[in-house]
């Protein structure tokens, strides 16, 4: 009996949508290249300017400090919320509720004006004598206020992300660790958190990227991060669009770097759960370039590509049986 040829389905709507997207993308790129309003010479003049690079470095510092301190405090708050102590649970819940309710700009301005509320801070016995006092006028500067505000704000969201990841771990894992006699701290560090990281990482990466872009809000304190520096420059020369493009490109570049790091970390924590981790975008692109497009069509039709070695006669089951 002759075998019938397998003909793939024709997806005319998909082809039409793809052609429309290609045309619109080409029009957009053509506009970027030919529209004088983008002012590309000014863009390239300031893209690697010293003042802009210093602002980028300050933005990276704010993101790093806010992330490190925020997630450190967030892990502590998540553990407190999962504690059996009603006092610890209440304190952690109140913290998360308060700092998620107050806008970030209000928190930053509060820390920036801390000296207005408390002119002096001291160390001593609670409700008793104070042994050492110091003024707050020069204690919290713009950079310190920005780091404190970003870290405390980030901690509230990090606590919920970490708590959700810990809850997602099967309870049998904790029971098995307890049956082995492992202390609570070691159970959390060696058993629970490594498994919870697969659920924590995507949301945590989103929060870090949001924090990275959210550092632009510290411009209200005249802190020279990327967005503030761009505002200063186009306030002097009036070139608003190319300077905004400078900030946009730097945000895209650094966000891309964070995305690549996120993917690498996710692949590392997926080693114990997946036999073959999901390939990254660069590997998929390389495989697509190495494999010609007609090879996929031939594979769908059940034909071998030109130059391929002929298969042994018989069905795969027969060949497997013969091999045994």
Short mmCIF file of C-alpha atoms in Angstrom, two decimals:
data_model
loop_
_atom_site.label_atom_id
_atom_site.label_comp_id
_atom_site.label_asym_id
_atom_site.label_seq_id
_atom_site.Cartn_x
_atom_site.Cartn_y
_atom_site.Cartn_z
CA UNK A 1 0.00 0.00 0.00
CA UNK A 2 1.47 3.35 -1.03
CA UNK A 3 2.04 5.82 1.74
CA UNK A 4 0.24 9.12 1.39
CA UNK A 5 2.41 12.25 1.46
CA UNK A 6 2.09 14.35 4.59
CA UNK A 7 1.38 17.95 3.65
CA UNK A 8 1.71 20.58 6.40
CA UNK A 9 -1.24 22.84 7.04
CA UNK A 10 -1.21 26.26 5.40
CA UNK A 11 -1.42 29.03 7.98
CA UNK A 12 -2.27 31.97 5.77
CA UNK A 13 -3.42 34.15 8.65
CA UNK A 14 -0.15 33.55 10.48
CA UNK A 15 1.85 34.46 7.35
CA UNK A 16 -0.18 37.63 6.86
CA UNK A 17 0.29 38.68 10.49
CA UNK A 18 4.05 38.00 10.27
CA UNK A 19 4.36 40.05 7.07
CA UNK A 20 2.43 42.92 8.68
CA UNK A 21 4.71 42.87 11.73
CA UNK A 22 7.81 42.87 9.50
CA UNK A 23 6.52 45.87 7.52
CA UNK A 24 5.66 47.85 10.66
CA UNK A 25 9.06 47.06 12.19
CA UNK A 26 10.83 48.16 9.01
CA UNK A 27 8.86 51.43 8.99
CA UNK A 28 9.76 52.07 12.63
CA UNK A 29 13.46 51.40 12.02
CA UNK A 30 13.39 53.61 8.92
CA UNK A 31 11.88 56.40 10.99
CA UNK A 32 14.60 55.99 13.62
CA UNK A 33 17.28 56.29 10.99
CA UNK A 34 15.85 59.16 8.92
CA UNK A 35 13.82 61.35 11.30
CA UNK A 36 16.02 64.34 12.25
CA UNK A 37 14.05 64.79 15.48
CA UNK A 38 15.97 61.91 17.09
CA UNK A 39 19.20 63.94 16.71
CA UNK A 40 21.55 60.95 16.67
CA UNK A 41 24.78 63.05 16.63
CA UNK A 42 23.83 64.51 20.02
CA UNK A 43 22.88 61.03 21.24
CA UNK A 44 26.32 59.62 20.41
CA UNK A 45 28.04 62.67 21.89
CA UNK A 46 26.52 62.02 25.33
CA UNK A 47 26.13 58.23 25.33
CA UNK A 48 29.63 57.69 26.74
CA UNK A 49 30.11 61.12 28.32
CA UNK A 50 31.93 61.10 31.66
CA UNK A 51 29.01 62.64 33.55
CA UNK A 52 26.62 60.04 32.14
CA UNK A 53 28.96 57.14 32.99
CA UNK A 54 29.27 58.40 36.58
CA UNK A 55 25.47 58.57 36.79
CA UNK A 56 25.19 55.01 35.45
CA UNK A 57 27.66 53.81 38.08
CA UNK A 58 25.65 55.53 40.83
CA UNK A 59 22.48 53.88 39.51
CA UNK A 60 24.18 50.49 39.66
CA UNK A 61 25.31 51.17 43.23
CA UNK A 62 21.81 52.15 44.34
CA UNK A 63 20.39 49.01 42.76
CA UNK A 64 23.01 46.77 44.36
CA UNK A 65 22.70 48.20 47.86
CA UNK A 66 18.91 48.32 47.70
CA UNK A 67 18.74 44.72 46.47
CA UNK A 68 21.29 43.31 48.93
CA UNK A 69 19.84 45.02 52.00
CA UNK A 70 16.24 44.63 50.86
CA UNK A 71 16.37 40.90 50.22
CA UNK A 72 18.41 40.27 53.37
CA UNK A 73 15.72 41.96 55.42
CA UNK A 74 13.03 40.34 53.25
CA UNK A 75 14.26 36.83 54.07
CA UNK A 76 14.17 37.70 57.78
CA UNK A 77 10.64 39.07 57.46
CA UNK A 78 9.50 35.98 55.53
CA UNK A 79 10.84 33.71 58.26
CA UNK A 80 9.09 35.87 60.87
CA UNK A 81 5.79 35.60 59.00
CA UNK A 82 6.15 31.81 58.94
CA UNK A 83 7.09 31.68 62.61
CA UNK A 84 4.82 30.18 65.27
CA UNK A 85 5.28 33.28 67.42
CA UNK A 86 2.22 35.56 67.12
CA UNK A 87 4.36 38.58 68.01
CA UNK A 88 6.85 37.96 65.19
CA UNK A 89 4.06 37.26 62.73
CA UNK A 90 2.24 40.45 63.70
CA UNK A 91 5.37 42.60 63.44
CA UNK A 92 6.31 41.17 60.03
CA UNK A 93 2.75 41.51 58.69
CA UNK A 94 2.53 45.12 59.91
CA UNK A 95 5.86 45.97 58.27
CA UNK A 96 4.83 44.49 54.92
CA UNK A 97 1.43 46.18 55.09
CA UNK A 98 2.88 49.60 55.95
CA UNK A 99 5.76 49.72 53.46
CA UNK A 100 3.63 48.39 50.61
CA UNK A 101 0.99 51.02 51.36
CA UNK A 102 3.28 54.08 51.52
CA UNK A 103 4.52 55.34 48.10
CA UNK A 104 8.25 55.08 47.57
CA UNK A 105 8.67 58.79 46.97
CA UNK A 106 7.11 59.53 50.36
CA UNK A 107 9.50 57.11 52.07
CA UNK A 108 12.50 58.69 50.35
CA UNK A 109 11.48 62.20 51.35
CA UNK A 110 10.83 61.03 54.91
CA UNK A 111 14.36 59.65 55.29
CA UNK A 112 15.81 62.68 53.57
CA UNK A 113 14.10 64.93 56.15
CA UNK A 114 14.79 62.73 59.17
CA UNK A 115 16.61 65.57 60.95
CA UNK A 116 13.37 67.59 60.92
CA UNK A 117 11.64 64.98 63.10
CA UNK A 118 14.57 63.78 65.23
CA UNK A 119 17.36 66.26 65.79
CA UNK A 120 19.24 63.80 68.01
CA UNK A 121 19.39 60.04 68.37
CA UNK A 122 20.84 58.25 71.36
CA UNK A 123 21.83 54.88 72.77
CA UNK A 124 20.92 53.84 76.28
CA UNK A 125 18.39 51.98 78.38
CA UNK A 126 14.84 52.01 76.92
CA UNK A 127 12.72 54.59 78.80
CA UNK A 128 15.79 55.26 80.95
CA UNK A 129 19.04 57.20 80.84
CA UNK A 130 20.77 57.86 77.51
CA UNK A 131 24.52 57.27 77.45
CA UNK A 132 25.45 58.47 73.97
CA UNK A 133 23.74 60.92 71.61
CA UNK A 134 24.54 62.21 68.13
CA UNK A 135 22.94 64.71 65.81
CA UNK A 136 21.03 63.55 62.74
CA UNK A 137 21.65 66.66 60.64
CA UNK A 138 24.62 65.13 58.85
CA UNK A 139 23.88 61.50 59.63
CA UNK A 140 21.58 60.78 56.68
CA UNK A 141 22.67 62.39 53.44
CA UNK A 142 20.99 62.06 50.04
CA UNK A 143 22.79 58.80 49.18
CA UNK A 144 22.13 57.21 52.57
CA UNK A 145 18.49 58.31 52.48
CA UNK A 146 18.09 56.80 49.00
CA UNK A 147 19.66 53.48 50.02
CA UNK A 148 17.59 53.24 53.21
CA UNK A 149 14.36 54.11 51.43
CA UNK A 150 14.94 51.74 48.53
CA UNK A 151 16.06 48.88 50.81
CA UNK A 152 13.14 49.15 53.23
CA UNK A 153 10.67 49.46 50.39
CA UNK A 154 12.19 46.48 48.59
CA UNK A 155 12.19 44.37 51.76
CA UNK A 156 8.39 44.43 51.96
CA UNK A 157 8.02 42.95 48.48
CA UNK A 158 10.98 40.59 48.88
CA UNK A 159 9.41 39.17 52.05
CA UNK A 160 6.29 38.11 50.17
CA UNK A 161 8.30 36.68 47.28
CA UNK A 162 10.47 34.60 49.61
CA UNK A 163 7.48 33.51 51.69
CA UNK A 164 5.65 32.36 48.56
CA UNK A 165 8.69 30.34 47.46
CA UNK A 166 9.04 28.69 50.86
CA UNK A 167 5.35 27.80 51.01
CA UNK A 168 5.61 26.20 47.56
CA UNK A 169 8.16 23.65 48.82
CA UNK A 170 6.50 20.34 49.60
CA UNK A 171 5.95 19.86 53.31
CA UNK A 172 7.38 16.36 53.06
CA UNK A 173 10.80 17.87 52.45
CA UNK A 174 10.71 19.66 55.79
CA UNK A 175 9.35 16.58 57.53
CA UNK A 176 12.15 14.45 56.08
CA UNK A 177 14.75 17.01 57.19
CA UNK A 178 13.25 17.07 60.69
CA UNK A 179 13.27 13.26 60.79
CA UNK A 180 17.00 13.36 60.06
CA UNK A 181 17.47 15.58 63.12
CA UNK A 182 18.61 18.68 61.23
CA UNK A 183 18.29 21.96 63.15
CA UNK A 184 15.68 24.44 61.97
CA UNK A 185 18.26 26.91 60.63
CA UNK A 186 20.04 24.20 58.66
CA UNK A 187 16.74 22.87 57.29
CA UNK A 188 15.97 26.33 55.97
CA UNK A 189 19.46 26.93 54.58
CA UNK A 190 20.22 23.54 53.05
CA UNK A 191 16.83 21.98 52.25
CA UNK A 192 14.06 24.55 51.92
CA UNK A 193 15.69 27.63 50.36
CA UNK A 194 17.55 25.79 47.55
CA UNK A 195 14.24 24.26 46.42
CA UNK A 196 12.32 27.48 46.95
CA UNK A 197 14.78 29.43 44.78
CA UNK A 198 13.19 28.08 41.58
CA UNK A 199 9.95 29.83 42.52
CA UNK A 200 11.64 32.87 44.02
CA UNK A 201 14.04 33.73 41.20
CA UNK A 202 11.63 34.90 38.44
CA UNK A 203 9.72 37.22 40.77
CA UNK A 204 12.90 38.37 42.49
CA UNK A 205 14.47 39.22 39.13
CA UNK A 206 11.40 41.27 38.22
CA UNK A 207 11.70 43.17 41.48
CA UNK A 208 15.41 43.86 40.92
CA UNK A 209 14.74 45.16 37.41
CA UNK A 210 11.88 47.30 38.73
CA UNK A 211 14.18 48.63 41.45
CA UNK A 212 16.86 49.38 38.86
CA UNK A 213 14.42 51.51 36.86
CA UNK A 214 12.81 52.83 40.03
CA UNK A 215 16.08 54.44 41.13
CA UNK A 216 15.10 57.30 38.82
CA UNK A 217 12.70 58.45 41.53
CA UNK A 218 15.61 59.49 43.77
CA UNK A 219 16.01 62.46 41.41
CA UNK A 220 13.60 64.27 43.76
CA UNK A 221 16.52 64.48 46.21
CA UNK A 222 18.87 65.97 43.58
CA UNK A 223 20.95 62.80 43.62
CA UNK A 224 23.01 62.48 40.44
CA UNK A 225 21.77 59.13 39.16
CA UNK A 226 21.16 58.47 35.47
CA UNK A 227 17.77 60.11 34.98
CA UNK A 228 18.65 63.16 37.06
CA UNK A 229 21.91 63.66 35.16
CA UNK A 230 20.10 63.44 31.84
CA UNK A 231 17.60 66.02 33.06
CA UNK A 232 20.43 68.37 34.02
CA UNK A 233 22.06 68.05 30.59
CA UNK A 234 18.93 68.62 28.50
CA UNK A 235 17.98 71.46 30.84
CA UNK A 236 21.15 73.20 29.65
CA UNK A 237 21.13 72.41 25.92
CA UNK A 238 17.43 71.80 25.28
CA UNK A 239 18.05 68.46 23.49
CA UNK A 240 15.34 66.52 25.31
CA UNK A 241 14.73 63.58 22.96
CA UNK A 242 18.36 62.47 22.32
CA UNK A 243 19.19 62.75 26.04
CA UNK A 244 16.15 60.68 26.95
CA UNK A 245 17.32 58.11 24.40
CA UNK A 246 20.70 58.03 26.15
CA UNK A 247 18.99 57.11 29.42
CA UNK A 248 16.75 54.61 27.61
CA UNK A 249 19.66 52.80 25.98
CA UNK A 250 21.55 52.51 29.26
CA UNK A 251 18.46 51.17 31.02
CA UNK A 252 17.98 48.61 28.22
CA UNK A 253 21.65 47.53 28.32
CA UNK A 254 21.76 47.03 32.08
CA UNK A 255 18.35 45.35 32.17
CA UNK A 256 19.58 42.93 29.49
CA UNK A 257 22.63 42.10 31.59
CA UNK A 258 20.40 41.40 34.59
CA UNK A 259 18.19 39.18 32.43
CA UNK A 260 21.17 37.12 31.26
CA UNK A 261 22.36 36.72 34.86
CA UNK A 262 18.84 35.68 35.88
CA UNK A 263 18.75 32.98 33.21
CA UNK A 264 22.15 31.63 34.25
CA UNK A 265 21.13 31.45 37.91
CA UNK A 266 17.82 29.78 37.04
CA UNK A 267 19.64 27.12 35.01
CA UNK A 268 21.92 26.44 37.98
CA UNK A 269 19.03 25.90 40.39
CA UNK A 270 17.14 23.81 37.82
CA UNK A 271 19.88 21.16 37.66
CA UNK A 272 18.27 19.04 40.37
CA UNK A 273 14.78 19.23 38.87
CA UNK A 274 15.32 18.98 35.11
CA UNK A 275 17.44 16.44 33.27
CA UNK A 276 18.08 18.91 30.48
CA UNK A 277 17.64 22.58 31.47
CA UNK A 278 15.82 24.86 29.06
CA UNK A 279 18.30 26.28 26.53
CA UNK A 280 18.95 29.97 26.65
CA UNK A 281 18.00 32.45 23.90
CA UNK A 282 21.55 32.55 22.51
CA UNK A 283 21.71 28.76 22.24
CA UNK A 284 18.28 28.61 20.57
CA UNK A 285 19.33 31.29 18.09
CA UNK A 286 22.58 29.45 17.33
CA UNK A 287 20.75 26.17 16.75
CA UNK A 288 18.22 27.90 14.49
CA UNK A 289 21.02 29.38 12.41
CA UNK A 290 22.86 26.08 12.18
CA UNK A 291 19.74 24.17 11.14
CA UNK A 292 18.43 25.29 7.72
CA UNK A 293 14.71 26.16 7.57
CA UNK A 294 13.92 23.43 5.03
CA UNK A 295 15.15 20.77 7.51
CA UNK A 296 12.18 21.41 9.80
CA UNK A 297 9.75 21.10 6.87
CA UNK A 298 11.30 17.84 5.76
CA UNK A 299 11.16 16.50 9.30
CA UNK A 300 7.43 17.28 9.48
CA UNK A 301 6.91 15.45 6.19
CA UNK A 302 8.86 12.44 7.39
CA UNK A 303 11.65 12.89 4.83
CA UNK A 304 15.38 12.89 5.51
CA UNK A 305 17.38 16.03 4.63
CA UNK A 306 19.86 15.80 1.76
CA UNK A 307 23.15 14.27 2.78
CA UNK A 308 21.71 12.51 5.82
CA UNK A 309 22.65 8.89 6.49
CA UNK A 310 19.88 6.45 5.43
CA UNK A 311 17.98 4.82 8.26
CA UNK A 312 18.16 1.07 8.84
CA UNK A 313 15.21 -0.89 7.45
CA UNK A 314 12.38 -1.73 9.74
CA UNK A 315 10.43 0.12 12.35
CA UNK A 316 12.11 1.79 15.37
CA UNK A 317 10.71 -0.99 17.56
CA UNK A 318 12.23 -3.66 15.33
CA UNK A 319 15.56 -1.90 15.29
CA UNK A 320 15.47 -1.56 19.06
CA UNK A 321 14.65 -5.27 19.39
CA UNK A 322 17.49 -6.20 17.05
CA UNK A 323 19.88 -4.07 19.03
CA UNK A 324 18.96 -5.98 22.16
#
